[in-house]
Amino acid sequence: MRILNDNKLMLEGDENILITFLGENVVNFKIYRRLEPKYRVTDIESIRKVKVHISKRDDRIFAGDGRINITYNLKKQAFKLSCNNIDFCAHNVILSNKKYFIHIMWKKEYIYGLGEKAVKFNRRGLCLRLLNMDPSVYRVNDDPLYLNIPFLLMIGENFSYGFFLNTIRESIFDLCHNNNDKIVVESHGLEANYYIIFGRSPIDVIREYTKLVGRAPLPPLWALGYHQSRAPFPPIFPIKILIGGYKNEKNILKVAEEFRKRKIPCDVIYLDIDYMDNFKPFTWHPKRFKNYRYMLKKLNRMGFKVVTIIDPYIKYEPQSLMFKKYLEKNFFVKRDDEIFIGYGWPGKTVFPDFTREEVREWWAQLHKDLLESGVSGIWNDMNEPTFNVRLFGKKDFSGVRFYAGSLDEFRNIYANLMAIATWNAFKLFKKNKRPYILSRSGYAGIQKYAAVWTGDNISNWSHLRLSISMILSLGLCGLPFVGADIGGWAKIMTKKPYFAKCTPELFARWIQLGIFYPLCRSHSMIFSQEPWVFGQNVENIAKKYIRLRYRLIPYIYSLFWEHTQNGMPIMRPLFLYYPEDDRSHRDDEFLLGPFMLIAPVLERGSRSRVVYLPSQVWYDYWSMKKYEGGVISVKAPLDTIPIFIRSGAIIPTQPVLNYIGERMVDVTLEIYPGNGSFTLYEDDGITINSKYSLTKIINYMRGDKWNVIIERRRGEYNPRRKLYVYFRGIEEAEKILVNDKSVRPIELRRDGFIIDLGDNIKDIKINLSSIKLLGK
Ligand code: GLC
């Protein structure tokens, strides 16, 4: 037993134990016969050095820095961890032949995490597998799906803790599923490597966890707009005819024109596999997309960004010289010593071996024409990897291997490696523009390179509901930029339910909810799911909500910046702020950022909703009716999604645009009675390392006085945009002073008034006195 560095403790024996204290809240355990570095996600060894003390009494070893303390019982070979005298975690590890098991005691109710799962939000009682898979359209409770993350967030009374299994290999998490209080984590290899993260609140745990695996960079601003996509019926080999989809340039331009004509904002149009020649990546169909450069130019001029799908499928073409060249260079996945041939949309295909750096470089180069001719984003699909899309025929992947190791070992990070290769393409061909990559599969850390969506969901009500817990869970696991296909993707399936349909009502409810997804994309197989195809009434509803999304862009963008600072998701479960309130542990409501509570209607035919409001003051966004918390029932006609605003909220908004960046726009801070603060983030929205500025806003009330402080913009980005303040929930104020000068509102509204602060923002103090709030 010895201390290696200040913060590292080592116990040697048949099984070695290496414990590293990482700053104030994190401890890394490595229990091993042999260290296996290539199977780890992160190798963060030290965030801030702490000095550890150790002592031994009887058969117990005590180690710690005073704050975090570990007791190791030599007889039982078990650890007990406490932080600030709160007992967090008791566990032990069993290494068996090429496998290990971590047993953790957990008596409390709440266990969240593991990434994208179609199961209940609180995972307690389940046994879940972490291996990236293509379920080819999933149903509620199918497991596993495309994207897995070995991170658990556990919430107790007055404390939370996180557990991160630092491996890329398949694992199984048995979360008290035998109705006992034990979590058993099982995985392969000779090294059990995991982090335990302590926190007073779940927010602390998320901050530390995202430090370990990395946070998402800021996306290009246009990616926060509305995205439209449509798929053909996938040409499951050997069926190759295209049914549905956008099919050709003319159809795509028509869709773009409709958006502008109908004044429905839209920023992004996707090209699914039908743009390619025989579904071969990096090609264009010679007839249907003959003038693709012209099409891209025209779309760009209309303010659209185009995102093209790229699958990791290279057609098996032994007669082609190019193909032969890469075959000889060993660029493809193998089966034993032969090239591995699977089936993709183009028929017989081979698969790039992204575990090799040369392959990633080659792959990046292949994007030259796409990115230089006007494509703005790349959509990585089928990257679990899915090796077989034949309708019939057995799936046998035995002996399949990468350069770095077997398929089983490296499967989980294939998508991350593909995203890295795609990221490199942007570096090469888009210089300092921010990449936009959308990935279906992924593993811990994918957020550093790509946004993700929840794959092939079904156009039905249960998937509308499921989308909430799936996005919330991904957010807790460090992925802020997530969406689900609005309206649902699958219409025809090979398993039950065989058919599904996006009805006008379902679309209306889905778009109302979907505008609050961090990634707001409507995508559908075969059928059109543009906002206007469900009749005038639903078109009006879709338009109302997509426009609301565009008004909220400054707020949502600032939340993305906040993620870069503390790892917080954009879409947040209520329990992040009220962890001790049992009723906040739910997935039928959520918060967008700190201030907006969204309670979507999730049942067919329903025109009202029972909403739970955590105990504090909330305002109904539509009527400004005040609530003190508790269970309430509200009306929710088809054109209304219940939204509640937390008292003291500050929500920066902007005027509706046809697309982001159409012109420079002013910002209006919507301010609600109460106490709160918010930081507005601004930059050019497009370049990496753009100049930026931060504006801190503080809102507080004392008696009949309402004060708002807007600190001067800090930073080098100084756009000439005006700032307005919209005080909501106020009937009148006797005096309105801005930096001690009396001003008059420029506009009176039913529920408040707007004042104009001009475009030269210095430190500003606004004082309203003798105010009368609405309804008093
Ligand atoms: C996969 C994707 C889906 C896409 C389809 C055709 O099923 O998940 O979004 O439309 O392939 O490319």
PDB file of C-alpha atoms in Angstrom, residues 4-215:
ATOM      1  CA  LEU A   4       2.178   7.283  -5.698  1.00  0.00           C
ATOM      2  CA  ASN A   5       1.645  11.001  -6.237  1.00  0.00           C
ATOM      3  CA  ASP A   6      -0.150  13.350  -3.920  1.00  0.00           C
ATOM      4  CA  ASN A   7      -3.477  12.145  -5.227  1.00  0.00           C
ATOM      5  CA  LYS A   8      -2.863   8.517  -6.174  1.00  0.00           C
ATOM      6  CA  LEU A   9      -3.105   5.511  -3.964  1.00  0.00           C
ATOM      7  CA  MET A  10      -1.948   2.035  -4.877  1.00  0.00           C
ATOM      8  CA  LEU A  11      -2.665  -1.341  -3.322  1.00  0.00           C
ATOM      9  CA  GLU A  12      -0.699  -4.121  -4.924  1.00  0.00           C
ATOM     10  CA  GLY A  13      -1.524  -7.792  -4.939  1.00  0.00           C
ATOM     11  CA  ASP A  14      -2.929 -10.423  -7.302  1.00  0.00           C
ATOM     12  CA  GLU A  15      -5.346  -7.703  -8.171  1.00  0.00           C
ATOM     13  CA  ASN A  16      -4.008  -4.198  -8.108  1.00  0.00           C
ATOM     14  CA  ILE A  17      -6.081  -1.284  -6.931  1.00  0.00           C
ATOM     15  CA  LEU A  18      -5.195   2.174  -8.127  1.00  0.00           C
ATOM     16  CA  ILE A  19      -7.308   4.998  -6.735  1.00  0.00           C
ATOM     17  CA  THR A  20      -6.919   8.536  -8.053  1.00  0.00           C
ATOM     18  CA  PHE A  21      -8.532  11.514  -6.351  1.00  0.00           C
ATOM     19  CA  LEU A  22      -9.450  14.051  -8.999  1.00  0.00           C
ATOM     20  CA  GLY A  23     -10.144  17.401  -7.454  1.00  0.00           C
ATOM     21  CA  GLU A  24     -12.993  17.886  -5.065  1.00  0.00           C
ATOM     22  CA  ASN A  25     -15.689  15.630  -6.411  1.00  0.00           C
ATOM     23  CA  VAL A  26     -14.292  12.778  -8.425  1.00  0.00           C
ATOM     24  CA  VAL A  27     -12.486   9.531  -7.694  1.00  0.00           C
ATOM     25  CA  ASN A  28     -11.202   7.130 -10.323  1.00  0.00           C
ATOM     26  CA  PHE A  29     -10.835   3.445  -9.524  1.00  0.00           C
ATOM     27  CA  LYS A  30      -8.760   1.018 -11.519  1.00  0.00           C
ATOM     28  CA  ILE A  31      -8.905  -2.567 -10.335  1.00  0.00           C
ATOM     29  CA  TYR A  32      -6.847  -4.749 -12.604  1.00  0.00           C
ATOM     30  CA  ARG A  33      -4.615  -7.637 -13.304  1.00  0.00           C
ATOM     31  CA  ARG A  34      -3.246  -5.799 -16.330  1.00  0.00           C
ATOM     32  CA  LEU A  35      -3.944  -2.239 -17.480  1.00  0.00           C
ATOM     33  CA  GLU A  36      -5.678  -2.036 -20.868  1.00  0.00           C
ATOM     34  CA  PRO A  37      -5.425   1.569 -22.051  1.00  0.00           C
ATOM     35  CA  LYS A  38      -6.959   1.092 -25.501  1.00  0.00           C
ATOM     36  CA  TYR A  39     -10.394   0.297 -24.120  1.00  0.00           C
ATOM     37  CA  ARG A  40     -10.936   3.537 -22.223  1.00  0.00           C
ATOM     38  CA  VAL A  41     -13.009   6.578 -23.096  1.00  0.00           C
ATOM     39  CA  THR A  42     -11.067   9.099 -21.085  1.00  0.00           C
ATOM     40  CA  ASP A  43      -7.694   9.215 -19.445  1.00  0.00           C
ATOM     41  CA  ILE A  44      -8.150  12.274 -17.337  1.00  0.00           C
ATOM     42  CA  GLU A  45      -5.805  11.713 -14.458  1.00  0.00           C
ATOM     43  CA  SER A  46      -5.901  14.971 -12.632  1.00  0.00           C
ATOM     44  CA  ILE A  47      -8.238  17.913 -12.645  1.00  0.00           C
ATOM     45  CA  ARG A  48      -6.851  19.544  -9.531  1.00  0.00           C
ATOM     46  CA  LYS A  49      -4.326  17.870  -7.320  1.00  0.00           C
ATOM     47  CA  VAL A  50      -5.476  16.951  -3.847  1.00  0.00           C
ATOM     48  CA  LYS A  51      -3.296  15.534  -1.118  1.00  0.00           C
ATOM     49  CA  VAL A  52      -4.369  12.142   0.127  1.00  0.00           C
ATOM     50  CA  HIS A  53      -3.684  10.659   3.558  1.00  0.00           C
ATOM     51  CA  ILE A  54      -3.784   6.971   4.279  1.00  0.00           C
ATOM     52  CA  SER A  55      -3.849   4.906   7.417  1.00  0.00           C
ATOM     53  CA  LYS A  56      -4.522   1.290   8.368  1.00  0.00           C
ATOM     54  CA  ARG A  57      -6.430  -0.083  11.344  1.00  0.00           C
ATOM     55  CA  ASP A  58      -7.130  -3.801  11.764  1.00  0.00           C
ATOM     56  CA  ASP A  59      -8.255  -4.986   8.398  1.00  0.00           C
ATOM     57  CA  ARG A  60      -9.335  -1.607   7.112  1.00  0.00           C
ATOM     58  CA  ILE A  61      -7.530   0.985   5.082  1.00  0.00           C
ATOM     59  CA  PHE A  62      -8.618   4.590   5.303  1.00  0.00           C
ATOM     60  CA  ALA A  63      -7.704   7.024   2.579  1.00  0.00           C
ATOM     61  CA  GLY A  64      -8.868  10.478   1.768  1.00  0.00           C
ATOM     62  CA  ASP A  65      -8.296  14.174   1.614  1.00  0.00           C
ATOM     63  CA  GLY A  66     -10.575  14.993   4.532  1.00  0.00           C
ATOM     64  CA  ARG A  67     -13.492  15.741   2.271  1.00  0.00           C
ATOM     65  CA  ILE A  68     -13.710  12.573   0.236  1.00  0.00           C
ATOM     66  CA  ASN A  69     -12.893   9.514   2.295  1.00  0.00           C
ATOM     67  CA  ILE A  70     -12.631   5.896   1.287  1.00  0.00           C
ATOM     68  CA  THR A  71     -12.602   2.897   3.557  1.00  0.00           C
ATOM     69  CA  TYR A  72     -11.389  -0.359   2.053  1.00  0.00           C
ATOM     70  CA  ASN A  73     -12.284  -3.485   3.963  1.00  0.00           C
ATOM     71  CA  LEU A  74      -9.504  -5.949   3.202  1.00  0.00           C
ATOM     72  CA  LYS A  75     -11.459  -8.982   4.361  1.00  0.00           C
ATOM     73  CA  LYS A  76     -14.621  -8.213   2.437  1.00  0.00           C
ATOM     74  CA  GLN A  77     -12.694  -6.506  -0.360  1.00  0.00           C
ATOM     75  CA  ALA A  78     -15.273  -3.745  -0.366  1.00  0.00           C
ATOM     76  CA  PHE A  79     -15.122   0.037  -0.619  1.00  0.00           C
ATOM     77  CA  LYS A  80     -17.171   2.594   1.283  1.00  0.00           C
ATOM     78  CA  LEU A  81     -17.088   6.172   0.060  1.00  0.00           C
ATOM     79  CA  SER A  82     -18.210   9.308   1.784  1.00  0.00           C
ATOM     80  CA  CYS A  83     -18.020  12.959   0.960  1.00  0.00           C
ATOM     81  CA  ASN A  84     -18.376  15.600   3.678  1.00  0.00           C
ATOM     82  CA  ASN A  85     -19.488  12.809   5.984  1.00  0.00           C
ATOM     83  CA  ILE A  86     -22.389  11.753   3.777  1.00  0.00           C
ATOM     84  CA  ASP A  87     -22.151   8.083   2.819  1.00  0.00           C
ATOM     85  CA  PHE A  88     -22.463   7.878  -0.926  1.00  0.00           C
ATOM     86  CA  CYS A  89     -21.426   4.563  -2.222  1.00  0.00           C
ATOM     87  CA  ALA A  90     -20.586   1.104  -0.956  1.00  0.00           C
ATOM     88  CA  HIS A  91     -19.254  -1.258  -3.571  1.00  0.00           C
ATOM     89  CA  ASN A  92     -16.948  -4.070  -4.429  1.00  0.00           C
ATOM     90  CA  VAL A  93     -15.407  -5.411  -7.588  1.00  0.00           C
ATOM     91  CA  ILE A  94     -14.957  -8.989  -8.723  1.00  0.00           C
ATOM     92  CA  LEU A  95     -12.504  -9.731 -11.505  1.00  0.00           C
ATOM     93  CA  SER A  96     -13.135 -13.092 -13.061  1.00  0.00           C
ATOM     94  CA  ASN A  97     -11.700 -14.639 -16.148  1.00  0.00           C
ATOM     95  CA  LYS A  98     -11.751 -11.845 -18.794  1.00  0.00           C
ATOM     96  CA  LYS A  99     -14.812 -10.303 -17.137  1.00  0.00           C
ATOM     97  CA  TYR A 100     -15.502  -8.134 -14.168  1.00  0.00           C
ATOM     98  CA  PHE A 101     -18.473  -7.271 -12.017  1.00  0.00           C
ATOM     99  CA  ILE A 102     -18.947  -4.110  -9.980  1.00  0.00           C
ATOM    100  CA  HIS A 103     -21.551  -4.439  -7.231  1.00  0.00           C
ATOM    101  CA  ILE A 104     -22.936  -1.178  -5.895  1.00  0.00           C
ATOM    102  CA  MET A 105     -25.436  -0.807  -3.073  1.00  0.00           C
ATOM    103  CA  TRP A 106     -28.255   1.584  -3.879  1.00  0.00           C
ATOM    104  CA  LYS A 107     -31.299   1.686  -1.640  1.00  0.00           C
ATOM    105  CA  LYS A 108     -32.827   4.848  -2.997  1.00  0.00           C
ATOM    106  CA  GLU A 109     -35.400   5.231  -5.732  1.00  0.00           C
ATOM    107  CA  TYR A 110     -33.867   7.153  -8.592  1.00  0.00           C
ATOM    108  CA  ILE A 111     -31.390   5.931 -11.186  1.00  0.00           C
ATOM    109  CA  TYR A 112     -31.065   7.788 -14.479  1.00  0.00           C
ATOM    110  CA  GLY A 113     -28.703   7.605 -17.420  1.00  0.00           C
ATOM    111  CA  LEU A 114     -27.248   5.079 -19.902  1.00  0.00           C
ATOM    112  CA  GLY A 115     -27.968   7.369 -22.847  1.00  0.00           C
ATOM    113  CA  GLU A 116     -30.579   6.540 -25.445  1.00  0.00           C
ATOM    114  CA  LYS A 117     -33.009   3.979 -24.065  1.00  0.00           C
ATOM    115  CA  ALA A 118     -36.625   3.352 -25.066  1.00  0.00           C
ATOM    116  CA  VAL A 119     -37.468   2.273 -21.520  1.00  0.00           C
ATOM    117  CA  LYS A 120     -38.820   4.095 -18.492  1.00  0.00           C
ATOM    118  CA  PHE A 121     -36.967   7.252 -17.512  1.00  0.00           C
ATOM    119  CA  ASN A 122     -36.091   6.107 -13.995  1.00  0.00           C
ATOM    120  CA  ARG A 123     -34.090   2.968 -14.759  1.00  0.00           C
ATOM    121  CA  ARG A 124     -34.493   1.335 -11.364  1.00  0.00           C
ATOM    122  CA  GLY A 125     -35.692  -2.251 -11.737  1.00  0.00           C
ATOM    123  CA  LEU A 126     -34.317  -2.759 -15.259  1.00  0.00           C
ATOM    124  CA  CYS A 127     -31.463  -4.729 -16.729  1.00  0.00           C
ATOM    125  CA  LEU A 128     -30.016  -2.916 -19.751  1.00  0.00           C
ATOM    126  CA  ARG A 129     -27.376  -3.705 -22.300  1.00  0.00           C
ATOM    127  CA  LEU A 130     -24.891  -1.235 -23.747  1.00  0.00           C
ATOM    128  CA  LEU A 131     -23.956  -2.282 -27.227  1.00  0.00           C
ATOM    129  CA  ASN A 132     -24.674  -0.071 -30.220  1.00  0.00           C
ATOM    130  CA  MET A 133     -27.261  -1.734 -32.438  1.00  0.00           C
ATOM    131  CA  ASP A 134     -29.649  -0.955 -35.230  1.00  0.00           C
ATOM    132  CA  PRO A 135     -33.077  -2.143 -34.068  1.00  0.00           C
ATOM    133  CA  SER A 136     -34.446  -1.265 -37.528  1.00  0.00           C
ATOM    134  CA  VAL A 137     -37.373   0.759 -36.117  1.00  0.00           C
ATOM    135  CA  TYR A 138     -37.748   0.417 -32.361  1.00  0.00           C
ATOM    136  CA  ARG A 139     -40.692  -0.071 -30.113  1.00  0.00           C
ATOM    137  CA  VAL A 140     -41.190   1.002 -26.514  1.00  0.00           C
ATOM    138  CA  ASN A 141     -38.939  -1.164 -24.286  1.00  0.00           C
ATOM    139  CA  ASP A 142     -36.654  -2.409 -27.089  1.00  0.00           C
ATOM    140  CA  ASP A 143     -33.060  -2.523 -25.857  1.00  0.00           C
ATOM    141  CA  PRO A 144     -30.335  -1.728 -26.786  1.00  0.00           C
ATOM    142  CA  LEU A 145     -30.634   0.923 -29.486  1.00  0.00           C
ATOM    143  CA  TYR A 146     -28.145   2.915 -31.541  1.00  0.00           C
ATOM    144  CA  LEU A 147     -26.393   4.944 -28.871  1.00  0.00           C
ATOM    145  CA  ASN A 148     -25.260   3.874 -25.411  1.00  0.00           C
ATOM    146  CA  ILE A 149     -23.472   5.669 -22.589  1.00  0.00           C
ATOM    147  CA  PRO A 150     -22.185   3.904 -19.487  1.00  0.00           C
ATOM    148  CA  PHE A 151     -23.069   6.739 -17.112  1.00  0.00           C
ATOM    149  CA  LEU A 152     -25.515   6.581 -14.211  1.00  0.00           C
ATOM    150  CA  LEU A 153     -26.915   9.502 -12.284  1.00  0.00           C
ATOM    151  CA  MET A 154     -28.239   8.473  -8.900  1.00  0.00           C
ATOM    152  CA  ILE A 155     -30.281  10.801  -6.753  1.00  0.00           C
ATOM    153  CA  GLY A 156     -30.635  10.477  -2.998  1.00  0.00           C
ATOM    154  CA  GLU A 157     -31.819  12.838  -0.273  1.00  0.00           C
ATOM    155  CA  ASN A 158     -29.558  15.877  -0.180  1.00  0.00           C
ATOM    156  CA  PHE A 159     -26.985  14.277  -2.445  1.00  0.00           C
ATOM    157  CA  SER A 160     -26.447  12.826  -5.893  1.00  0.00           C
ATOM    158  CA  TYR A 161     -23.731  10.778  -7.380  1.00  0.00           C
ATOM    159  CA  GLY A 162     -22.560   9.673 -10.756  1.00  0.00           C
ATOM    160  CA  PHE A 163     -20.966   6.448 -11.890  1.00  0.00           C
ATOM    161  CA  PHE A 164     -19.085   6.335 -15.175  1.00  0.00           C
ATOM    162  CA  LEU A 165     -17.703   3.060 -16.483  1.00  0.00           C
ATOM    163  CA  ASN A 166     -14.590   4.007 -18.390  1.00  0.00           C
ATOM    164  CA  THR A 167     -14.694   1.369 -21.086  1.00  0.00           C
ATOM    165  CA  ILE A 168     -15.641   1.231 -24.743  1.00  0.00           C
ATOM    166  CA  ARG A 169     -16.637  -2.430 -24.556  1.00  0.00           C
ATOM    167  CA  GLU A 170     -20.090  -3.876 -24.219  1.00  0.00           C
ATOM    168  CA  SER A 171     -21.488  -3.746 -20.699  1.00  0.00           C
ATOM    169  CA  ILE A 172     -24.609  -4.815 -18.881  1.00  0.00           C
ATOM    170  CA  PHE A 173     -26.185  -2.728 -16.152  1.00  0.00           C
ATOM    171  CA  ASP A 174     -28.461  -4.619 -13.818  1.00  0.00           C
ATOM    172  CA  LEU A 175     -30.181  -1.832 -11.923  1.00  0.00           C
ATOM    173  CA  CYS A 176     -31.761  -3.527  -8.915  1.00  0.00           C
ATOM    174  CA  HIS A 177     -33.810  -5.575 -11.322  1.00  0.00           C
ATOM    175  CA  ASN A 178     -34.314  -8.462  -8.930  1.00  0.00           C
ATOM    176  CA  ASN A 179     -36.022  -6.088  -6.607  1.00  0.00           C
ATOM    177  CA  ASN A 180     -33.034  -5.918  -4.334  1.00  0.00           C
ATOM    178  CA  ASP A 181     -30.881  -2.886  -3.658  1.00  0.00           C
ATOM    179  CA  LYS A 182     -27.924  -3.920  -5.720  1.00  0.00           C
ATOM    180  CA  ILE A 183     -26.645  -2.544  -8.983  1.00  0.00           C
ATOM    181  CA  VAL A 184     -24.395  -4.964 -10.852  1.00  0.00           C
ATOM    182  CA  VAL A 185     -22.298  -3.651 -13.711  1.00  0.00           C
ATOM    183  CA  GLU A 186     -20.720  -6.298 -15.872  1.00  0.00           C
ATOM    184  CA  SER A 187     -18.176  -5.874 -18.641  1.00  0.00           C
ATOM    185  CA  HIS A 188     -15.245  -7.557 -20.335  1.00  0.00           C
ATOM    186  CA  GLY A 189     -11.528  -7.173 -19.924  1.00  0.00           C
ATOM    187  CA  LEU A 190      -8.862  -7.335 -17.289  1.00  0.00           C
ATOM    188  CA  GLU A 191      -9.318  -3.804 -15.972  1.00  0.00           C
ATOM    189  CA  ALA A 192     -12.360  -2.434 -14.143  1.00  0.00           C
ATOM    190  CA  ASN A 193     -11.992   1.298 -14.624  1.00  0.00           C
ATOM    191  CA  TYR A 194     -14.663   3.683 -13.367  1.00  0.00           C
ATOM    192  CA  TYR A 195     -15.241   7.106 -11.908  1.00  0.00           C
ATOM    193  CA  ILE A 196     -17.440   7.998  -8.976  1.00  0.00           C
ATOM    194  CA  ILE A 197     -18.611  11.585  -8.906  1.00  0.00           C
ATOM    195  CA  PHE A 198     -20.093  13.276  -5.873  1.00  0.00           C
ATOM    196  CA  GLY A 199     -22.486  16.162  -5.768  1.00  0.00           C
ATOM    197  CA  ARG A 200     -24.865  18.026  -3.518  1.00  0.00           C
ATOM    198  CA  SER A 201     -27.207  18.201  -6.484  1.00  0.00           C
ATOM    199  CA  PRO A 202     -27.461  16.383  -9.829  1.00  0.00           C
ATOM    200  CA  ILE A 203     -26.250  19.611 -11.459  1.00  0.00           C
ATOM    201  CA  ASP A 204     -22.862  19.206  -9.693  1.00  0.00           C
ATOM    202  CA  VAL A 205     -22.562  15.649 -10.959  1.00  0.00           C
ATOM    203  CA  ILE A 206     -23.347  16.595 -14.559  1.00  0.00           C
ATOM    204  CA  ARG A 207     -20.774  19.377 -14.431  1.00  0.00           C
ATOM    205  CA  GLU A 208     -18.018  17.002 -13.290  1.00  0.00           C
ATOM    206  CA  TYR A 209     -19.032  14.151 -15.580  1.00  0.00           C
ATOM    207  CA  THR A 210     -19.011  16.376 -18.660  1.00  0.00           C
ATOM    208  CA  LYS A 211     -15.564  17.626 -17.657  1.00  0.00           C
ATOM    209  CA  LEU A 212     -14.377  14.028 -17.863  1.00  0.00           C
ATOM    210  CA  VAL A 213     -15.850  13.095 -21.241  1.00  0.00           C
ATOM    211  CA  GLY A 214     -15.888  16.543 -22.851  1.00  0.00           C
ATOM    212  CA  ARG A 215     -18.675  18.962 -23.744  1.00  0.00           C
TER     213      ARG A 215
END
